[in-house]
Amino acid sequence: MGTKLLLCDCAGSQPLNSDKIGSACEMDCSKVFTALCTRELEAAAAEIQQGDTIIACGQEQEVFQALAEELNVDAPGFVDLRDRAGWSDEGADAAPKMAALAAEALLPQSVTPSLDVYSEGTCLIIGPGDVAFALAEKLAVTLAVTVLVTDEAAPFTRAFDVVRGRIKSLDGALGGFTMRLDAFQQLEPGGRGAFMWTDARDRAQSGCDIVLDLTGDTPLVHAPAKREGYLRADPKDPLSVERLAFEAAQLVGAFEKPLYVRMEETLCAHSRAEQVACTNCLDICPTGAIKPAGEHVEIDPMICAGCGECAAVCPSTAITYEDPPISALLSRMHILARTYRRAGGAAPRLLVHNAHGAEMIRMAARFGRGLPADVIPLELSVISGFGHAEMLAALAHGFARVDVLLSPTTERDALDRELALAQAIAGANALGLLDEADPDALSDVLYAQDVPQPLADPVLPLGNRRQIARLAAQALNPKAEAPLALPENAPYGAIAVNTDACTLCLSCVSLCPSGALIDNPDKPQLNFQQDACLQCGLCKGICPEDAIALVPQLDLSDAALSQQVLNEEEPFACVECGALFGVKSTVERIMEKLAGTHPMFASSDKARMIQMCDNCRVNAQFKQEDNPFQSNPKPRVVTTEDYFSKRKDH
């Protein structure tokens, strides 16, 4: 027996076509109930007891979960068809979308890797004494509190520790904050009268699990709202301070920290030989979780808040997002588009949103026009990492248009950049960002959109993000003959070499992090494979002749997958043995500048060594009178006869 979908028209407020939904998503459907969460709850209990059920209701999940707990059976799954499809001006035509949403609910949920974080409740409160001391007294019962007082106030109790100082740096997150302090002073509790302080000292170090910032000043960390364990409140707002106390008391124990991104150091194009190249992730990370670590970068999983922007802009796929991984996201988009078409739909649109967008959709459905019947919502935990590869993949799957619904807290830097790149490849009419705060305005925009035609033959792009983007771009541009021009800083492109300036020193080849630049061991030649180029700019920065320029573009032809010669010259033949070495023009240029003028090459014999290969040059130097490799003559071995001769002489 397969999974069964329990349908309810919610007091007759939405039309449901159980036959069409069931056949398209290959799931058994129940009869259409009317009040499954109230009058027909016994019928729901009977269905739940049979196991493997999905209830088409998002509003009353708690009712059905409590029912399953009472029956001592596994809780059912849920899919919201009403708010996302049924309650709509076009609800009567929403059967294909309902089938697509039901089919998506059958997909297994991906598991995000995580690590354990332990907080023992060591708490640092920073702020003026009048507010900090009062808060410390409340928290000292449950937490190990230290107050870093920022004014001249002194405590009247020893229920908690008090210090003075100036924080120079604060790093870490919940369970692992570290800090450096200058002008550090500790309380001296002995003696009569007011407490005294120790002498101030600099470069003190300490650590804690939780930081409560009551300074009302500039935050001590990047993106403070995203830093777990770092809590802020306005010291002039008593309600905000009380809320802070409640939140801090909950931060004791063991927690699971999701590992949002995965780093493959060998693919990173940050730098080579101390020459900095790609800094995309460093420039865009809002929390400061990414730092240079030699030739690659490293990501602090405790500071990472999981926005996904770094993965979106990483040109080499060294950083990949894991919540969910791109393979799981592609599966969801594929099943949505495929099931929609199987149910009779023609040109679906995809609306990517987060929890804020889900609430807007519910409000638009309950009080307004709802979503159009061809707009399929796709909810993600975060949308800021939905990059050009994902946008293009959605179009390749058969969606006519892809829109990302922004929320007030969405990080936009990567989205704006990735949208421009995706539009350069797929066209401006097929992609967009929606920045609507009103549910009715959102509905109006979606109903008024001009819907382009989707791909007649959708494809299933697979692989890493670069491979997905290329396969999708080829499907979307089947007649492209010339490379597609891309915006500046795009991760795809060619390089232009000024052959008049290039000396074929091959410094660019030795440092290229992706292997896009290749030499030829048999002759002076610079080769290039465009598909591998990351446009990191390392070759341009290292070239001593400034002979290299970046050309952002996407060549969809097979030529981009093979090596192309950018520059080559005739090799020089050794004047002694005839072996080919070096570059003829370079050797001739050196001869012209050095022969007869430089003291080391004043004579014709010495100048001739410039025209020799390595082996012949070494041999020639050994034969010269001023051989730099020559040592003192080897002393003669003393024999027995030498000793006898010496004795006869005496």
XYZ file of C-alpha atoms in Angstrom:
650
model
C 0.000 0.000 0.000
C 1.407 3.428 -0.982
C 1.116 6.803 0.675
C -2.427 8.109 0.968
C -3.356 11.773 0.630
C -6.239 12.961 2.838
C -8.125 15.770 1.125
C -10.394 18.331 2.773
C -12.143 21.239 1.056
C -12.160 23.244 4.326
C -15.895 23.773 4.727
C -16.390 23.866 0.976
C -14.095 26.869 0.489
C -11.904 25.302 -2.211
C -12.486 23.004 -5.191
C -10.543 19.704 -5.178
C -10.174 17.247 -8.058
C -9.028 14.087 -6.265
C -8.782 11.989 -9.447
C -6.568 14.484 -11.267
C -4.367 15.101 -8.238
C -3.940 11.411 -7.446
C -3.153 10.282 -10.984
C -0.578 13.038 -11.581
C 1.346 12.568 -8.335
C 0.874 8.772 -8.291
C -0.727 8.752 -4.852
C -3.967 7.298 -3.497
C -6.391 10.053 -2.537
C -9.154 9.823 0.017
C -12.621 11.075 -0.635
C -12.887 14.832 -0.263
C -13.744 15.613 3.358
C -15.293 18.880 4.493
C -14.397 19.190 8.195
C -11.566 16.718 8.735
C -10.179 18.619 11.737
C -13.527 18.832 13.605
C -16.697 16.868 12.780
C -14.819 14.250 10.727
C -11.928 13.808 13.140
C -12.851 10.153 13.696
C -12.399 9.497 9.984
C -8.993 11.194 10.184
C -8.098 8.924 13.125
C -9.019 5.825 11.146
C -6.861 6.920 8.211
C -3.900 7.883 10.416
C -3.974 4.516 12.154
C -3.418 2.806 8.805
C -0.096 4.681 8.570
C 1.780 6.365 5.703
C -0.600 9.282 5.272
C -0.214 12.902 4.201
C -2.896 15.371 5.260
C -3.581 18.204 2.845
C -3.825 20.843 5.564
C -1.204 23.221 6.851
C -3.296 25.154 9.343
C -4.318 22.362 11.763
C -1.086 20.395 11.975
C -1.051 20.493 15.776
C -4.532 18.928 15.946
C -3.534 15.964 13.816
C -0.154 15.563 15.526
C -1.876 15.443 18.912
C -4.335 12.891 17.508
C -1.486 10.677 16.282
C 0.186 10.917 19.689
C -3.052 9.921 21.387
C -3.392 6.945 19.029
C 0.269 6.046 19.643
C 1.098 6.004 15.934
C 3.577 7.899 13.795
C 2.570 11.453 12.981
C 1.353 11.973 9.405
C 2.969 14.222 6.849
C 1.442 17.521 5.804
C 1.110 19.585 2.649
C -0.643 22.947 2.415
C -2.815 22.914 -0.709
C -5.431 25.391 0.486
C -3.365 28.536 1.088
C -0.920 27.898 -1.748
C -3.396 26.792 -4.420
C -7.064 26.343 -3.434
C -7.817 29.779 -2.025
C -7.170 31.736 -5.195
C -9.043 33.661 -7.853
C -7.964 30.786 -10.097
C -8.512 28.016 -7.541
C -10.795 26.110 -9.918
C -7.827 25.689 -12.299
C -5.278 24.824 -9.601
C -5.419 21.016 -9.826
C -2.036 20.764 -11.651
C -0.395 22.921 -8.979
C -2.014 20.893 -6.186
C -0.704 17.690 -7.749
C 2.794 19.196 -7.988
C 2.764 20.297 -4.343
C 1.491 16.888 -3.218
C 4.226 15.118 -5.201
C 6.876 17.360 -3.630
C 5.616 16.361 -0.166
C 6.526 12.739 -0.960
C 10.221 13.548 -1.419
C 12.476 12.533 1.486
C 13.793 15.426 3.556
C 17.533 15.972 3.323
C 19.452 15.880 6.609
C 21.795 18.783 7.246
C 25.051 17.750 8.980
C 25.615 19.321 12.381
C 28.012 19.494 15.304
C 27.343 19.576 19.037
C 27.760 22.862 20.894
C 28.015 22.941 24.670
C 27.281 25.982 26.801
C 27.962 25.780 30.540
C 26.347 29.156 31.178
C 29.475 31.291 31.613
C 28.027 34.719 30.895
C 29.660 38.116 30.353
C 27.479 41.218 30.752
C 28.912 44.428 29.288
C 27.397 47.781 30.166
C 26.889 50.567 32.702
C 26.711 49.467 36.300
C 23.160 50.498 37.154
C 21.674 48.278 34.421
C 24.304 45.527 34.295
C 24.318 44.881 38.076
C 20.539 44.538 38.220
C 20.545 42.069 35.335
C 23.469 40.152 36.835
C 21.614 39.659 40.120
C 18.726 38.019 38.269
C 20.929 35.756 36.158
C 23.456 34.808 38.843
C 21.036 32.147 40.100
C 21.241 30.176 36.840
C 24.390 31.430 35.119
C 28.011 32.052 36.070
C 27.977 35.802 35.587
C 30.792 38.308 35.173
C 30.049 42.001 34.625
C 32.401 44.124 32.540
C 31.343 47.524 33.826
C 31.826 50.421 31.408
C 31.579 53.283 33.927
C 32.922 54.026 37.415
C 30.159 52.147 39.243
C 31.118 49.494 41.806
C 28.923 46.642 43.090
C 27.669 46.169 46.653
C 27.454 42.390 46.371
C 29.800 39.535 45.570
C 27.087 37.343 44.053
C 28.850 37.811 40.718
C 32.273 38.897 39.477
C 32.919 42.439 38.302
C 35.820 43.682 36.168
C 36.722 46.796 34.230
C 38.377 47.051 30.850
C 38.159 47.952 27.195
C 37.385 45.180 24.720
C 39.818 45.205 21.812
C 38.344 42.204 20.012
C 35.569 39.659 20.431
C 35.492 36.437 18.424
C 33.540 33.203 18.474
C 29.929 32.305 19.153
C 27.757 30.463 21.653
C 29.856 28.178 23.804
C 33.176 29.574 22.567
C 33.595 33.355 22.783
C 37.140 34.673 23.182
C 38.087 38.268 23.868
C 41.086 40.551 24.324
C 40.934 43.443 26.764
C 43.070 46.492 27.501
C 43.104 48.506 30.730
C 41.885 45.380 32.502
C 41.169 45.691 36.227
C 39.817 43.187 38.732
C 37.946 43.902 41.934
C 39.831 43.705 45.240
C 37.169 42.683 47.781
C 39.233 43.173 50.951
C 39.211 46.185 53.302
C 36.596 48.546 54.651
C 34.586 50.941 52.526
C 34.234 50.815 48.756
C 35.872 47.988 46.861
C 39.255 48.733 45.326
C 40.591 47.810 41.874
C 43.842 46.221 40.754
C 46.284 48.112 38.560
C 45.235 48.255 34.908
C 47.020 45.984 32.444
C 46.730 45.506 28.693
C 46.370 42.423 26.474
C 44.328 40.412 28.929
C 42.508 37.401 27.466
C 39.368 35.602 28.563
C 36.471 33.515 27.286
C 32.803 32.809 27.957
C 29.769 31.014 26.547
C 27.300 33.932 26.354
C 27.755 37.677 25.830
C 25.094 40.219 26.830
C 25.823 43.646 25.351
C 24.082 46.495 27.209
C 26.370 49.273 25.975
C 23.880 50.590 23.426
C 26.906 51.294 21.260
C 28.333 49.803 18.061
C 28.038 45.987 18.112
C 31.193 44.099 19.001
C 30.694 41.523 16.203
C 29.600 41.508 12.572
C 25.887 40.895 11.949
C 25.007 40.731 15.668
C 21.492 39.438 14.995
C 23.021 36.361 13.329
C 25.657 35.623 16.009
C 24.373 32.891 18.299
C 25.079 33.573 21.957
C 25.561 37.321 21.414
C 22.538 39.220 22.724
C 22.034 42.986 22.655
C 19.546 45.334 24.284
C 19.125 49.061 24.689
C 20.042 49.821 28.319
C 17.339 52.518 28.354
C 14.621 50.003 27.445
C 13.697 47.948 30.569
C 11.434 45.591 28.615
C 14.226 44.817 26.153
C 16.617 44.101 29.029
C 14.091 41.761 30.679
C 13.663 39.900 27.415
C 17.428 39.577 27.237
C 17.502 37.903 30.647
C 14.922 35.353 29.546
C 16.789 34.536 26.327
C 20.137 34.188 28.091
C 18.729 31.736 30.633
C 17.776 29.397 27.770
C 21.328 29.205 26.403
C 22.640 26.537 28.766
C 23.141 22.917 27.752
C 23.900 21.034 24.540
C 22.788 22.350 21.153
C 23.095 21.209 17.552
C 24.763 23.689 15.240
C 23.985 23.027 11.549
C 26.996 22.859 9.247
C 25.473 24.996 6.541
C 28.366 24.927 4.084
C 31.121 22.521 3.107
C 34.602 23.656 2.083
C 36.880 21.831 -0.365
C 40.226 23.540 0.139
C 41.918 22.099 -2.955
C 39.407 23.857 -5.235
C 39.713 27.278 -3.612
C 41.195 30.001 -5.831
C 41.876 32.509 -3.064
C 45.625 32.820 -3.666
C 48.766 31.156 -4.941
C 52.378 31.965 -3.980
C 51.131 34.800 -1.747
C 49.378 36.413 -4.720
C 45.731 37.109 -3.790
C 43.133 36.255 -6.427
C 39.485 35.459 -5.593
C 37.974 37.215 -2.557
C 34.283 36.804 -3.406
C 33.311 34.945 -0.250
C 35.433 37.179 1.985
C 33.830 40.305 0.549
C 30.239 39.103 0.836
C 30.073 37.157 4.124
C 27.868 39.243 6.471
C 29.056 37.592 9.696
C 32.823 37.556 9.200
C 32.885 33.753 9.394
C 35.348 33.441 6.490
C 39.038 34.267 6.799
C 42.148 33.705 4.644
C 44.179 30.605 5.500
C 47.120 30.531 3.121
C 46.160 29.582 -0.423
C 42.545 28.937 0.563
C 39.975 30.341 2.976
C 38.538 28.757 6.084
C 34.985 29.000 7.417
C 34.238 29.089 11.129
C 31.113 26.912 11.454
C 30.243 28.504 14.799
C 30.033 31.995 13.309
C 28.445 30.980 9.991
C 24.735 31.851 10.003
C 23.904 29.857 6.879
C 22.914 32.651 4.482
C 24.542 30.731 1.599
C 25.865 33.820 -0.178
C 29.412 32.477 -0.199
C 28.348 29.335 -2.061
C 26.363 31.403 -4.562
C 29.344 33.557 -5.551
C 32.105 30.929 -5.276
C 33.477 30.542 -8.841
C 35.162 27.174 -8.307
C 32.485 25.330 -6.255
C 34.999 25.063 -3.402
C 32.159 26.178 -1.107
C 28.905 24.230 -1.394
C 25.674 24.787 0.506
C 24.312 21.872 2.526
C 20.940 23.109 3.870
C 19.674 21.694 1.563
C 22.366 20.525 -0.884
C 21.851 21.562 -4.467
C 20.997 17.991 -5.501
C 17.987 17.993 -3.147
C 16.887 21.398 -4.421
C 17.114 20.208 -8.031
C 14.990 17.161 -7.157
C 12.277 19.400 -5.711
C 12.211 21.666 -8.754
C 12.202 18.681 -11.094
C 9.266 16.942 -9.392
C 7.264 20.179 -9.205
C 7.650 20.980 -12.905
C 7.203 17.405 -14.107
C 4.067 16.712 -12.048
C 2.531 20.038 -13.053
C 2.886 19.120 -16.721
C 1.619 15.576 -16.153
C -1.526 17.030 -14.595
C -2.213 19.099 -17.697
C -0.436 22.345 -16.836
C 1.518 24.132 -19.541
C 3.730 26.997 -18.329
C 4.400 26.958 -14.587
C 6.102 29.809 -12.781
C 8.303 29.272 -9.721
C 8.103 31.554 -6.668
C 11.053 31.016 -4.333
C 10.486 32.302 -0.793
C 11.339 31.801 2.882
C 9.153 31.621 6.027
C 8.298 35.319 5.730
C 7.120 34.745 2.178
C 5.053 31.741 3.290
C 3.173 33.968 5.737
C 2.571 36.544 2.995
C 1.144 33.802 0.766
C -1.192 32.657 3.559
C -2.387 36.218 4.153
C -2.911 36.794 0.428
C -4.972 33.587 0.237
C -7.152 34.244 3.278
C -7.905 37.896 2.671
C -7.090 38.507 -0.993
C -6.692 36.972 -4.432
C -4.098 34.367 -3.471
C -1.523 33.096 -5.955
C -2.277 32.536 -9.637
C -2.877 28.892 -10.538
C 0.380 28.660 -12.498
C 2.621 30.077 -9.732
C 4.176 27.245 -7.736
C 5.693 28.312 -4.393
C 8.989 26.773 -3.289
C 9.892 27.472 0.342
C 13.543 27.497 1.463
C 14.987 28.188 4.891
C 17.095 30.972 3.344
C 16.870 32.456 -0.135
C 20.021 34.610 -0.246
C 22.032 31.661 -1.596
C 19.661 30.973 -4.506
C 22.215 31.794 -7.171
C 22.434 31.868 -10.950
C 22.942 28.098 -11.226
C 19.708 27.418 -9.349
C 17.809 30.065 -11.332
C 18.974 28.642 -14.663
C 18.279 25.080 -13.519
C 14.673 25.998 -12.707
C 14.196 27.375 -16.220
C 15.831 24.279 -17.686
C 13.387 22.092 -15.741
C 10.545 23.761 -17.628
C 9.482 26.734 -15.523
C 8.495 29.693 -17.654
C 9.673 32.245 -15.109
C 11.471 32.273 -11.760
C 10.924 34.945 -9.100
C 12.556 35.245 -5.680
C 10.363 36.880 -3.037
C 12.529 38.959 -0.722
C 11.920 39.434 2.987
C 12.987 42.363 5.191
C 15.953 40.395 6.552
C 17.171 38.910 3.255
C 20.828 39.523 2.385
C 20.587 41.005 -1.112
C 24.199 41.427 -2.226
C 24.583 37.957 -3.721
C 21.032 37.865 -5.102
C 21.451 41.121 -7.025
C 24.762 39.952 -8.468
C 23.529 36.455 -9.312
C 20.315 37.763 -10.880
C 22.277 40.006 -13.260
C 24.429 37.030 -14.271
C 21.435 34.734 -14.789
C 19.580 37.370 -16.811
C 22.605 37.801 -19.082
C 22.357 34.095 -19.868
C 18.577 33.504 -19.916
C 17.101 36.931 -20.607
C 15.632 39.588 -18.329
C 11.986 38.528 -18.790
C 12.478 35.076 -17.312
C 13.884 36.057 -13.906
C 13.241 38.629 -11.213
C 13.309 39.665 -7.568
C 10.050 40.655 -5.867
C 10.400 43.178 -3.048
C 6.773 43.429 -1.950
C 5.785 43.902 1.700
C 2.023 43.791 1.157
C 0.299 40.445 0.359
C -2.254 42.084 -1.925
C 0.495 43.888 -3.854
C 2.303 40.558 -4.267
C -0.823 38.981 -5.780
C -1.341 41.943 -8.100
C 2.239 41.752 -9.397
C 1.990 38.018 -10.073
C -1.382 38.268 -11.828
C -0.107 41.108 -14.034
C 3.121 39.404 -15.153
C 3.735 38.566 -18.781
C 4.600 34.887 -18.813
C 7.226 33.866 -21.398
C 7.172 30.483 -23.057
C 8.995 27.712 -21.179
C 11.387 25.245 -22.772
C 9.576 22.916 -25.125
C 11.906 20.068 -24.132
C 12.965 20.478 -20.488
C 16.293 19.003 -19.424
C 17.648 17.692 -16.138
C 20.978 19.462 -15.422
C 23.192 17.608 -12.950
C 26.665 17.958 -11.439
C 28.249 20.805 -9.520
C 27.000 24.379 -9.833
C 29.298 25.216 -12.771
C 28.204 22.124 -14.679
C 24.542 22.786 -13.892
C 24.805 26.372 -15.099
C 26.496 25.338 -18.355
C 24.026 22.557 -19.159
C 21.071 24.812 -18.380
C 22.534 27.662 -20.443
C 22.972 25.353 -23.427
C 19.338 24.257 -23.186
C 18.161 27.876 -22.918
C 20.353 29.084 -25.816
C 20.261 26.262 -28.385
C 21.015 28.579 -31.317
C 23.815 30.581 -29.715
C 26.754 30.839 -32.103
C 28.877 33.451 -30.337
C 29.815 33.473 -26.646
C 27.317 35.198 -24.350
C 28.601 38.475 -22.898
C 28.494 38.440 -19.100
C 28.717 41.135 -16.400
C 32.000 42.046 -14.791
C 33.151 39.617 -12.072
C 31.291 36.711 -13.690
C 32.873 33.315 -12.914
C 33.037 32.316 -16.600
C 35.117 33.776 -19.368
C 38.228 33.896 -21.491
C 41.509 35.771 -21.264
C 42.967 38.005 -23.931
C 46.747 37.914 -24.338
C 48.735 40.725 -25.939
C 51.124 38.571 -27.957
C 53.410 41.536 -28.640
C 54.005 41.995 -24.905
C 53.869 38.363 -23.771
C 57.320 36.786 -23.395
C 55.957 33.291 -22.661
C 57.551 33.321 -19.230
C 54.610 31.090 -18.157
C 54.260 32.664 -14.697
C 50.506 32.597 -15.288
C 50.576 28.849 -15.931
C 52.442 28.071 -12.725
C 49.906 29.936 -10.590
C 46.594 29.222 -12.351
C 44.467 27.562 -9.609
C 42.070 25.772 -11.960
C 44.464 24.539 -14.642
C 42.819 26.660 -17.300
C 46.230 27.879 -18.478
C 48.524 25.109 -19.724
C 52.020 25.075 -21.152
C 53.493 22.769 -23.772
C 56.604 20.902 -22.593
C 57.824 20.491 -26.178
C 57.750 24.100 -27.356
C 57.097 27.681 -26.183
C 53.323 27.745 -26.138
C 50.549 29.104 -23.911
C 47.307 27.110 -24.071
C 43.934 27.888 -22.526
C 40.796 25.875 -21.728
C 37.940 28.323 -21.342
C 35.539 25.987 -19.535
C 37.986 25.727 -16.607
C 38.637 29.462 -16.228
C 37.313 31.011 -13.000
C 38.101 34.628 -13.951
C 39.888 34.922 -10.602
C 42.379 37.393 -12.054
C 45.493 35.700 -10.672
C 47.085 35.438 -14.119
C 46.408 39.098 -14.803
C 47.909 40.173 -11.495
C 51.065 38.050 -11.793
C 51.906 38.815 -15.435
C 55.133 40.904 -15.402
C 54.333 42.413 -18.804
C 50.656 43.333 -18.123
C 49.823 41.273 -21.185
C 46.650 39.579 -19.882
C 43.089 40.908 -19.730
C 39.934 39.137 -18.497
C 36.977 38.697 -20.861
C 33.792 37.690 -18.984
C 31.716 35.528 -21.316
C 30.137 32.093 -21.590
C 31.119 30.026 -24.607
C 28.547 27.238 -24.968
C 30.310 25.542 -27.873
C 32.467 22.442 -27.590
C 35.511 24.610 -28.292
C 35.351 25.841 -24.689
C 36.024 22.287 -23.504
C 39.289 21.895 -25.422
C 42.634 23.668 -25.332
C 43.227 26.701 -27.514
C 46.595 28.268 -28.291
C 46.813 31.849 -27.018
C 50.445 32.508 -27.876
C 53.369 30.544 -29.288
C 56.785 31.268 -30.705
C 59.652 29.514 -32.413
C 62.052 27.865 -29.946
C 65.784 28.620 -30.048
C 68.242 25.924 -31.133
C 71.341 25.478 -28.954
C 74.451 26.566 -30.876
C 76.363 23.586 -29.463
C 74.066 20.558 -29.592
C 71.074 21.877 -31.527
C 68.581 21.072 -28.760
C 65.528 23.327 -28.707
C 65.113 25.496 -25.654
C 63.613 28.817 -24.625
C 62.022 31.340 -26.941
C 63.939 32.507 -29.983
C 62.810 36.132 -29.761
C 63.684 36.289 -26.059
C 67.184 34.849 -26.579
C 67.816 37.277 -29.422
C 66.581 40.173 -27.307
C 68.931 39.177 -24.478
C 71.836 38.877 -26.919
C 71.080 42.335 -28.222
C 71.021 43.889 -24.748
C 73.847 42.008 -23.011
C 76.376 40.754 -25.542
C 79.439 42.995 -25.594
C 78.041 45.463 -23.063
C 77.472 43.601 -19.817
C 80.755 42.768 -17.992
C 79.751 39.136 -17.557
C 79.260 38.770 -21.308
C 81.993 41.100 -22.585
C 83.763 38.469 -24.688
C 82.278 36.592 -27.596
C 82.839 33.224 -25.866
C 80.859 34.294 -22.836
C 78.129 35.891 -24.914
C 77.868 32.645 -26.856
C 76.773 30.871 -23.666
C 73.489 32.809 -23.818
C 72.746 30.772 -26.939
C 73.399 27.426 -25.245
C 71.005 25.052 -23.554
C 71.469 24.330 -19.836
C 73.723 21.288 -20.285
C 76.009 22.882 -22.851
C 76.256 26.098 -20.814
C 77.452 24.176 -17.750
C 80.007 22.251 -19.808
C 81.325 25.447 -21.348
C 81.743 27.073 -17.955
C 83.760 24.104 -16.666
C 86.225 24.503 -19.534
C 86.823 28.202 -18.928
C 89.843 29.414 -16.989
C 87.672 31.516 -14.688
C 85.291 28.611 -14.168
C 83.087 29.606 -11.220
C 82.670 25.916 -10.366
C 86.426 25.239 -10.295
C 88.023 24.345 -6.927
C 91.650 23.944 -5.834
C 93.532 20.982 -7.381
C 92.963 17.737 -5.608
C 95.981 16.912 -3.379
C 98.123 13.906 -4.368
C 97.610 10.773 -2.317
C 100.568 10.125 0.006
C 102.053 6.617 -0.436
C 104.453 4.405 1.557
C 107.279 5.238 -0.876
C 106.868 8.894 0.038
C 107.532 8.068 3.689
C 110.646 5.957 2.812
C 112.016 8.726 0.591
C 111.523 11.256 3.345
C 113.455 9.061 5.844
C 116.402 8.611 3.386
C 116.658 12.352 2.967
C 117.106 12.725 6.696
